[in-house]
Coordinates of C-alpha atoms in Angstrom, one line a residue:
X29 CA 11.6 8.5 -18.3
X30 CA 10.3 8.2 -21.9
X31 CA 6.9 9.9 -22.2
X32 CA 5.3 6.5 -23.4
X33 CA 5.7 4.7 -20.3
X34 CA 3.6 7.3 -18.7
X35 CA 1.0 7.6 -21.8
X36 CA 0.7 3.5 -21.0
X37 CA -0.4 4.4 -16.8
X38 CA -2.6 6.8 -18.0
X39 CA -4.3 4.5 -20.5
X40 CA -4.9 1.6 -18.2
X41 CA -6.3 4.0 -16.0
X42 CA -8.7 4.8 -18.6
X43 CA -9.2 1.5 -19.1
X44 CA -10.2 1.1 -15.7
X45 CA -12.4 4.1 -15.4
X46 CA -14.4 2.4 -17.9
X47 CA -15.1 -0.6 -16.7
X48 CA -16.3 1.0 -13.5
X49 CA -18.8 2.7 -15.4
X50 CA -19.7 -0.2 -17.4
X51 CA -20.2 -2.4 -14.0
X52 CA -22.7 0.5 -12.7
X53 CA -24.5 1.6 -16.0
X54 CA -24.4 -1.3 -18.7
X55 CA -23.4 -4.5 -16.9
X56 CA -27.4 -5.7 -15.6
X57 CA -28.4 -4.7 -19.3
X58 CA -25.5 -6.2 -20.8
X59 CA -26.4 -9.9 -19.1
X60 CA -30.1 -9.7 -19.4
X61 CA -29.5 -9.4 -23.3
X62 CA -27.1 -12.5 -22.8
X63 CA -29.4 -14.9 -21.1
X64 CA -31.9 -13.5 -23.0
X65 CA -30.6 -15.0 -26.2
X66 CA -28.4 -18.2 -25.2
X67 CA -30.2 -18.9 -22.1
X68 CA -26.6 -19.7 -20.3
X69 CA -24.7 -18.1 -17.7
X70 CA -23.7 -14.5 -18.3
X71 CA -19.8 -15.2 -18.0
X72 CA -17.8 -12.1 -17.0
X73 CA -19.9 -9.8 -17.9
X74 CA -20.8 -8.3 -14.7
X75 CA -17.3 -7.8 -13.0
X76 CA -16.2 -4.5 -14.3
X77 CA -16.0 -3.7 -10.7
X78 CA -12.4 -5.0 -10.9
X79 CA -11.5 -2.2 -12.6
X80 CA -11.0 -0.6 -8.7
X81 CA -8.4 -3.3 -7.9
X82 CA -6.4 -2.1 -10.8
X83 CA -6.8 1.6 -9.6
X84 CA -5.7 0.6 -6.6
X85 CA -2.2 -0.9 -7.7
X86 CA -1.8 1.9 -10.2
X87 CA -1.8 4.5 -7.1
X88 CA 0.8 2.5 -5.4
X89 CA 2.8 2.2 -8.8
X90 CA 2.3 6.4 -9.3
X91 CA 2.9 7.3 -5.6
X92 CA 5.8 5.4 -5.3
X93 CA 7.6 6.6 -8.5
X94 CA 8.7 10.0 -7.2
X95 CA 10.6 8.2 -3.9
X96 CA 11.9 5.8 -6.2
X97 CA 13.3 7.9 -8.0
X98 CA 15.2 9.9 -5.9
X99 CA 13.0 13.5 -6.9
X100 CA 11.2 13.1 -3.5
X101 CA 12.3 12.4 -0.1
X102 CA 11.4 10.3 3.2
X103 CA 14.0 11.6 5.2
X104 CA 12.3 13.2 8.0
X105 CA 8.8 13.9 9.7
X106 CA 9.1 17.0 7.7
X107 CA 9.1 14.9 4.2
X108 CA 6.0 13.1 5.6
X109 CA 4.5 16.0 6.0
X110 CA 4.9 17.5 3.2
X111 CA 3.9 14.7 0.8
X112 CA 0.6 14.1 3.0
X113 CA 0.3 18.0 2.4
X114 CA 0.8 17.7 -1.0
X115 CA -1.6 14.3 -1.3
X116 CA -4.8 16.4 0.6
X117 CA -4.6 19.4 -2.2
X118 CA -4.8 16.4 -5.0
X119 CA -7.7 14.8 -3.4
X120 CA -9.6 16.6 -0.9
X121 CA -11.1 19.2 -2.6
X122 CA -13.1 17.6 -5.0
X123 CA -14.0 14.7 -2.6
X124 CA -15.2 17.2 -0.1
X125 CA -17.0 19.3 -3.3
X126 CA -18.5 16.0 -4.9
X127 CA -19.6 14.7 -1.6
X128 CA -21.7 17.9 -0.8
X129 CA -23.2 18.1 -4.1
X130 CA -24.1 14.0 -3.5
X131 CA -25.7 14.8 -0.3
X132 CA -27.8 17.9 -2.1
X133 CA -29.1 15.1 -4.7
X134 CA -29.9 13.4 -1.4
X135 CA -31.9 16.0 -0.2
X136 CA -33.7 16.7 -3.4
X137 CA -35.0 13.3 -3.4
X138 CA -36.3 13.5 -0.1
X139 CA -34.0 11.5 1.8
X140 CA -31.0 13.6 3.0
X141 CA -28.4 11.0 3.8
X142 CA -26.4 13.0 7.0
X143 CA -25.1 10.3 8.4
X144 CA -23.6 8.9 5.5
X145 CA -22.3 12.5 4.2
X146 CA -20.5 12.5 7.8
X147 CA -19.1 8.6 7.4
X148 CA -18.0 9.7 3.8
X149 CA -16.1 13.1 5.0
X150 CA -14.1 11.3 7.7
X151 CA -13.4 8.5 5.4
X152 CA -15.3 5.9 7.1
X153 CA -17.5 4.5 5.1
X154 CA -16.0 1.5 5.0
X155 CA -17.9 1.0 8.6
X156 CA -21.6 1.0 8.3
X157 CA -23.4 -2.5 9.3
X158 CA -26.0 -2.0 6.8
X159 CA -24.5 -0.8 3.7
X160 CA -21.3 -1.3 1.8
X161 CA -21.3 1.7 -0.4
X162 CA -21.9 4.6 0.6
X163 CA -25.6 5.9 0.3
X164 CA -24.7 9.3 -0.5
X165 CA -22.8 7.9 -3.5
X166 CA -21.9 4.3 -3.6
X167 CA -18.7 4.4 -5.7
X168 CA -17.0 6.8 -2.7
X169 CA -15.9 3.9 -0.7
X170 CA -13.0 3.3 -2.6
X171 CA -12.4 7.2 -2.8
X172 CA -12.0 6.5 1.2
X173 CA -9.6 3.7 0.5
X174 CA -7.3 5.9 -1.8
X175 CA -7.2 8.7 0.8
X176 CA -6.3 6.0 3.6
X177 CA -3.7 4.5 1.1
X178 CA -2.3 8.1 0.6
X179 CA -1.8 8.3 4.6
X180 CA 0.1 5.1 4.5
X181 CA 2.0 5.3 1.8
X182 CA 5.1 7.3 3.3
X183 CA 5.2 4.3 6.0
X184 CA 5.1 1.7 3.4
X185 CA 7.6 3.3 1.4
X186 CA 10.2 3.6 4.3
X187 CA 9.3 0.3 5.4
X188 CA 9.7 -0.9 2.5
X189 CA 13.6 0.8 1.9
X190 CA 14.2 -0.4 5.1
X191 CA 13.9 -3.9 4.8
X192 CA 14.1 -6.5 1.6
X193 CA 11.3 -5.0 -0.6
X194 CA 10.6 -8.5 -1.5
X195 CA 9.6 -9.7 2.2
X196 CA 8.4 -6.5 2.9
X197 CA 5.9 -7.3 0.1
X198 CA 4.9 -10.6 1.0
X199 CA 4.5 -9.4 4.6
X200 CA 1.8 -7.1 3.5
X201 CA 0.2 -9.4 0.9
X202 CA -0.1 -12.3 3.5
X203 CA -1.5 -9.9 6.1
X204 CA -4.2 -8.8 3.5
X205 CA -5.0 -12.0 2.6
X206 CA -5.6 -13.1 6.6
X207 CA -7.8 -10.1 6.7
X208 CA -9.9 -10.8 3.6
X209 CA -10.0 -14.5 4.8
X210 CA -11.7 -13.4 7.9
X211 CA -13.7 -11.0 5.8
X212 CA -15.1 -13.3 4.1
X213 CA -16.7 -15.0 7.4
X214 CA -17.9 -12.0 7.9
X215 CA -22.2 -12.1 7.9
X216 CA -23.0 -9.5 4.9
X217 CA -25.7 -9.6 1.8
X218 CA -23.3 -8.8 -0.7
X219 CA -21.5 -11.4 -2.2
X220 CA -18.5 -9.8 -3.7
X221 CA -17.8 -7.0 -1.4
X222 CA -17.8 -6.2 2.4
X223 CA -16.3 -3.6 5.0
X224 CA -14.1 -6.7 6.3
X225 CA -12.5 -8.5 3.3
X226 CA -12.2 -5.1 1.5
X227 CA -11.6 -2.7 3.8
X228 CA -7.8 -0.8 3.8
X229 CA -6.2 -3.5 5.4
X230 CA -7.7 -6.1 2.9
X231 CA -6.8 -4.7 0.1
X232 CA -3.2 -2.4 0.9
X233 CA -1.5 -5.7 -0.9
X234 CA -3.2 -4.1 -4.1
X235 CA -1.5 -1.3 -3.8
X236 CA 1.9 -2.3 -2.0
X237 CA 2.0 -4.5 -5.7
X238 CA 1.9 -1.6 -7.0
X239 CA 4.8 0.4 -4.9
X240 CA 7.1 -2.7 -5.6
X241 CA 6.3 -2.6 -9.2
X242 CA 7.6 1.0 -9.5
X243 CA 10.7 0.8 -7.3
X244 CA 11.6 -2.2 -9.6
X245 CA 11.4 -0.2 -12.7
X246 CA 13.0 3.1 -12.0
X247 CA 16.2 0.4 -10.4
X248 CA 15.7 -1.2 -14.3
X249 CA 15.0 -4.8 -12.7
X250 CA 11.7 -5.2 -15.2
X251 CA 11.6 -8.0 -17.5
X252 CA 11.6 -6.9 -20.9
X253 CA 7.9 -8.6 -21.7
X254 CA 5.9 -8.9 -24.5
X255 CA 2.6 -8.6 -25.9
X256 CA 1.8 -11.8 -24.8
X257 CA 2.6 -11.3 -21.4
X258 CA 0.1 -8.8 -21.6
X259 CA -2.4 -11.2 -23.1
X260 CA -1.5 -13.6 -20.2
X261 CA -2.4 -11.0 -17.8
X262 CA -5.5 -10.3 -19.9
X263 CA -6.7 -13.9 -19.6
X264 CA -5.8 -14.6 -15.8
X265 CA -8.4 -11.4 -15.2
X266 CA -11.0 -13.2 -17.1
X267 CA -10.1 -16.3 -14.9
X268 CA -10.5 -14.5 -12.2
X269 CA -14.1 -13.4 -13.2
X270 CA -15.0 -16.9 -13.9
X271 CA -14.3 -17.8 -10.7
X272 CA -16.4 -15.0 -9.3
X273 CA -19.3 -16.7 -11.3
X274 CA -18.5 -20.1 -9.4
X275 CA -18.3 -18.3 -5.7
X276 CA -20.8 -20.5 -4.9
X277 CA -20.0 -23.4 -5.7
X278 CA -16.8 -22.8 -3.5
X279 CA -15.9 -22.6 0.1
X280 CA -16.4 -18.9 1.5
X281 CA -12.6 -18.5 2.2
X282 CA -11.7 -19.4 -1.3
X283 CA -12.9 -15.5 -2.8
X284 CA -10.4 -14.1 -0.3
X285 CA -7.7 -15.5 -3.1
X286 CA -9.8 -14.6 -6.1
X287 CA -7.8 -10.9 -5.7
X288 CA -4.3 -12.4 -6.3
X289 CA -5.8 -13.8 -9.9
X290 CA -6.6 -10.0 -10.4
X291 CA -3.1 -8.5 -9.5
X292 CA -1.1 -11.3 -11.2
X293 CA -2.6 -10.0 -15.1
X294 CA -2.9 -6.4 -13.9
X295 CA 1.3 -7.0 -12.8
X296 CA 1.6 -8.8 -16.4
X297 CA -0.1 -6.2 -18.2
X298 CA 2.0 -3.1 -16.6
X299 CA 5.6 -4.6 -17.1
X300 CA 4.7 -5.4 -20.6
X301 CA 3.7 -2.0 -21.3
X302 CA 6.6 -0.8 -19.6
X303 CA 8.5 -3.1 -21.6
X304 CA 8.8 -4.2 -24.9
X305 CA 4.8 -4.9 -25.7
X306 CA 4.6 -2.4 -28.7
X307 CA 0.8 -3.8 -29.3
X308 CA 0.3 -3.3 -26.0
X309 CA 1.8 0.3 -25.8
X310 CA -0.3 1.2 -28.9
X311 CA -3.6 0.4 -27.3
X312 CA -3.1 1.6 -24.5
X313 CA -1.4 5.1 -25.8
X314 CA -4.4 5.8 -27.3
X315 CA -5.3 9.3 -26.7
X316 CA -9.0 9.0 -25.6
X317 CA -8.0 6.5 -23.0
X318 CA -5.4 8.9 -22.2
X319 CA -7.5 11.5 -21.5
X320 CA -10.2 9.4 -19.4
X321 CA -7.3 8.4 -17.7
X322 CA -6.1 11.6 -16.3
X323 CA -9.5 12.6 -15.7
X324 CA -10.9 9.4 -14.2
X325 CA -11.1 11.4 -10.5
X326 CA -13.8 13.5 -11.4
X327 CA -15.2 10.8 -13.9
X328 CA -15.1 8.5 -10.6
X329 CA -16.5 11.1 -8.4
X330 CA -19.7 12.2 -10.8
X331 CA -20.6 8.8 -13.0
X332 CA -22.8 7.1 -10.0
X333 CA -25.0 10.5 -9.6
X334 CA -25.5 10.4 -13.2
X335 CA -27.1 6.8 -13.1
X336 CA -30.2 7.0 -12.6
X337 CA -32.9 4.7 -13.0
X338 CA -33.8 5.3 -16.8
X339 CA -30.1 4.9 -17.4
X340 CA -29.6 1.6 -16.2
X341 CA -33.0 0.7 -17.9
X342 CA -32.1 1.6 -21.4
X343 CA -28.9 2.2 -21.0
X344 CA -28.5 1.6 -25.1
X345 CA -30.8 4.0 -26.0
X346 CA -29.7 7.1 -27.8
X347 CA -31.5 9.3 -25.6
X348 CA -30.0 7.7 -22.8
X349 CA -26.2 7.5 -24.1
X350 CA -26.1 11.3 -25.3
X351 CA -27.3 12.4 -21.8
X352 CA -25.3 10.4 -19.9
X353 CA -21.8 10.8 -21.8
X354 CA -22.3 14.4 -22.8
X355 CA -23.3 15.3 -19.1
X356 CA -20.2 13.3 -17.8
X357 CA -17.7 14.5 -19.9
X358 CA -18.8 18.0 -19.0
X359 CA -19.3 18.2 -15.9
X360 CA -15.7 16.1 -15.1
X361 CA -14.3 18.9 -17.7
X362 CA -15.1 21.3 -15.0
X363 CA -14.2 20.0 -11.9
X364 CA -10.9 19.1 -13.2
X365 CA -9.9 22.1 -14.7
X366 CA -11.1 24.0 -11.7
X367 CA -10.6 21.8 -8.9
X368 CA -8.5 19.4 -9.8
X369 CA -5.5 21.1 -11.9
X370 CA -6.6 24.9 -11.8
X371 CA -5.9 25.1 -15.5
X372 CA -6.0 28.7 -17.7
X373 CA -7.4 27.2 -20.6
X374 CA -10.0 24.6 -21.1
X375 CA -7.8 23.4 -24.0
X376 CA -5.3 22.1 -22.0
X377 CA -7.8 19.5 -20.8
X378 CA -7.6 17.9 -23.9
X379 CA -3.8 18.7 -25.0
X380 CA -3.3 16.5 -21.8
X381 CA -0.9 19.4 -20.5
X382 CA -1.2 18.2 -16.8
X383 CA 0.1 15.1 -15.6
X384 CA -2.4 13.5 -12.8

């Protein structure tokens, strides 16, 4: 498998590790400024949050590769259990780490969050009346949904090998959709998110997408696509933010279909880059998106402590931008040379010498 097709997951997963961070640290500035000087609507400008749905079909698309191919197997219980052993040393150590040191930054601001530290640890924070995210540290919830996505993913797979992938898929993509229809009936004050519409079962179509993305490319049934496939996918993610902006204008149910906007240009974007989109493979082979790529875990895990107040005020200022980046960067150096990949050399960070 040529090392460019990997260079091009790793990139989009940069790519997507950024827009999170924009969303939580730039996005409020970023349509304050807008308004602020054409007085109109601040169009897409605060939906980097959909950088999560493209995490999500990226796991499904890395996972899966490995079965795919034939170097791992589902054969028996034992299989199962070894993956799912293999899948708790990747995550659970610096989920369990990050989410200790969240509740200390709790503590030391006088409001130690116990309950939410014990929702986050057995992966349920998904189920709290009151609060989407997580109090301890809000971006964990879809930390939850990767682990729960980690558990399923052996049953998908075999389910998946088992039947016609392609009604297999559109089993779990209609199911998902009925869920985030009914989730989005569901009484809750935010108006993009809840622990109904996307909990695991509302969103496992994201990364299902995913699995039958990878299973077609290792058999070679990709389309040999373009760069302007990959502009095509570009645009129908913009749609898709548009019509976030109109929500409410719309009927409620009509968000729970907002998602298949989302995996239709992230699905156009991946087979072209897998394909024959040399633009395409360029940008996204870059090495610093590359690198936040493989490190976008710990980038994940530590980014929403590191907002702080001052940070979303001025998030522009220099003072603000060197603090911010230079204490990410560092601290995301560490946890993933010591937790993540237990590396010998702090160089190999940046050589990109492990594969996440």
């Amino acid at each position: 498998m040529p090392t460019q097709r990997i260079d091009v997951i790793d990139g989009l997963r940069g790519l997507a590790i950024l827009m999170v961070i924009y969303q939580h640290g730039y996005s409020i500035k970023a349509r304050d400024v807008y308004t602020f000087f054409t007085g109109g609507y601040p169009w897409i400008l605060g939906h980097g949050w959909m950088g999560v749905g493209i995490f999500f079909i990226l796991s499904g698309f890395v996972l899966a590769i490995p079965f795919a191919s034939g170097r791992s197997k589902l054969a028996s219980s034992e299989d199962i259990r070894n993956f799912l052993r293999r899948r708790a040393k990747r995550l659970l150590p610096l989920f369990i780490f990050a989410a200790f040191v969240s509740y200390g930054f709790s503590m030391h601001a006088g409001a130690p969050q116990t309950r939410s530290l014990l929702l986050t640890l057995t992966t349920l924070t998904m189920f709290s009346k009151t609060n989407f995210f997580p109090l301890i540290n809000g971006p964990f919830w879809s930390l939850a949904v990767e682990i729960w996505f980690s558990i399923l993913c052996p049953f998908i797979l075999a389910y998946m090998f088992r039947h016609n992938i392609v009604r297999a898929l559109l089993a779990i993509c209609l199911f998902s959709l009925l869920v985030r229809i009914a989730g989005t009936y569901f009484p809750f004050s935010n108006l993009q998110v809840n622990p109904v519409k996307d909990s695991v079962f509302g969103r496992l179509d994201d990364f299902a997408i995913g699995i039958a993305v990878a299973i077609a490319f290792v058999k070679g049934k990709l389309p040999k696509w373009g760069d302007m496939h990959a502009f095509a996918g570009i645009c129908l993610i913009l749609g898709t933010a548009v019509l976030w902006d109109f929500q409410l204008q719309m009927p409620k149910f009509a968000t729970a279909f907002f998602n298949l906007g989302l995996q239709a240009g992230v699905v156009l974007i991946v087979v072209a880059a897998l394909g024959s989109a040399r633009f395409t493979q360029a940008v996204l082979s870059m090495w610093f998106l590359r690198l936040a790529g493989a490190m976008c875990f710990s980038l994940y895990c530590w980014h929403g402590l590191l907002i702080g107040p001052t940070m979303q005020a001025n998030p522009l200022k220099f003072q603000s931008i060197v603090s911010f980046w230079s204490a990410l960067v560092v601290i995301s150096c560490f946890s993933y040379r010591f937790i993540e990949f237990p590396m010998k050399s702090a160089r190999e960070i940046f050589l990109l010498k492990k594969a996440p």
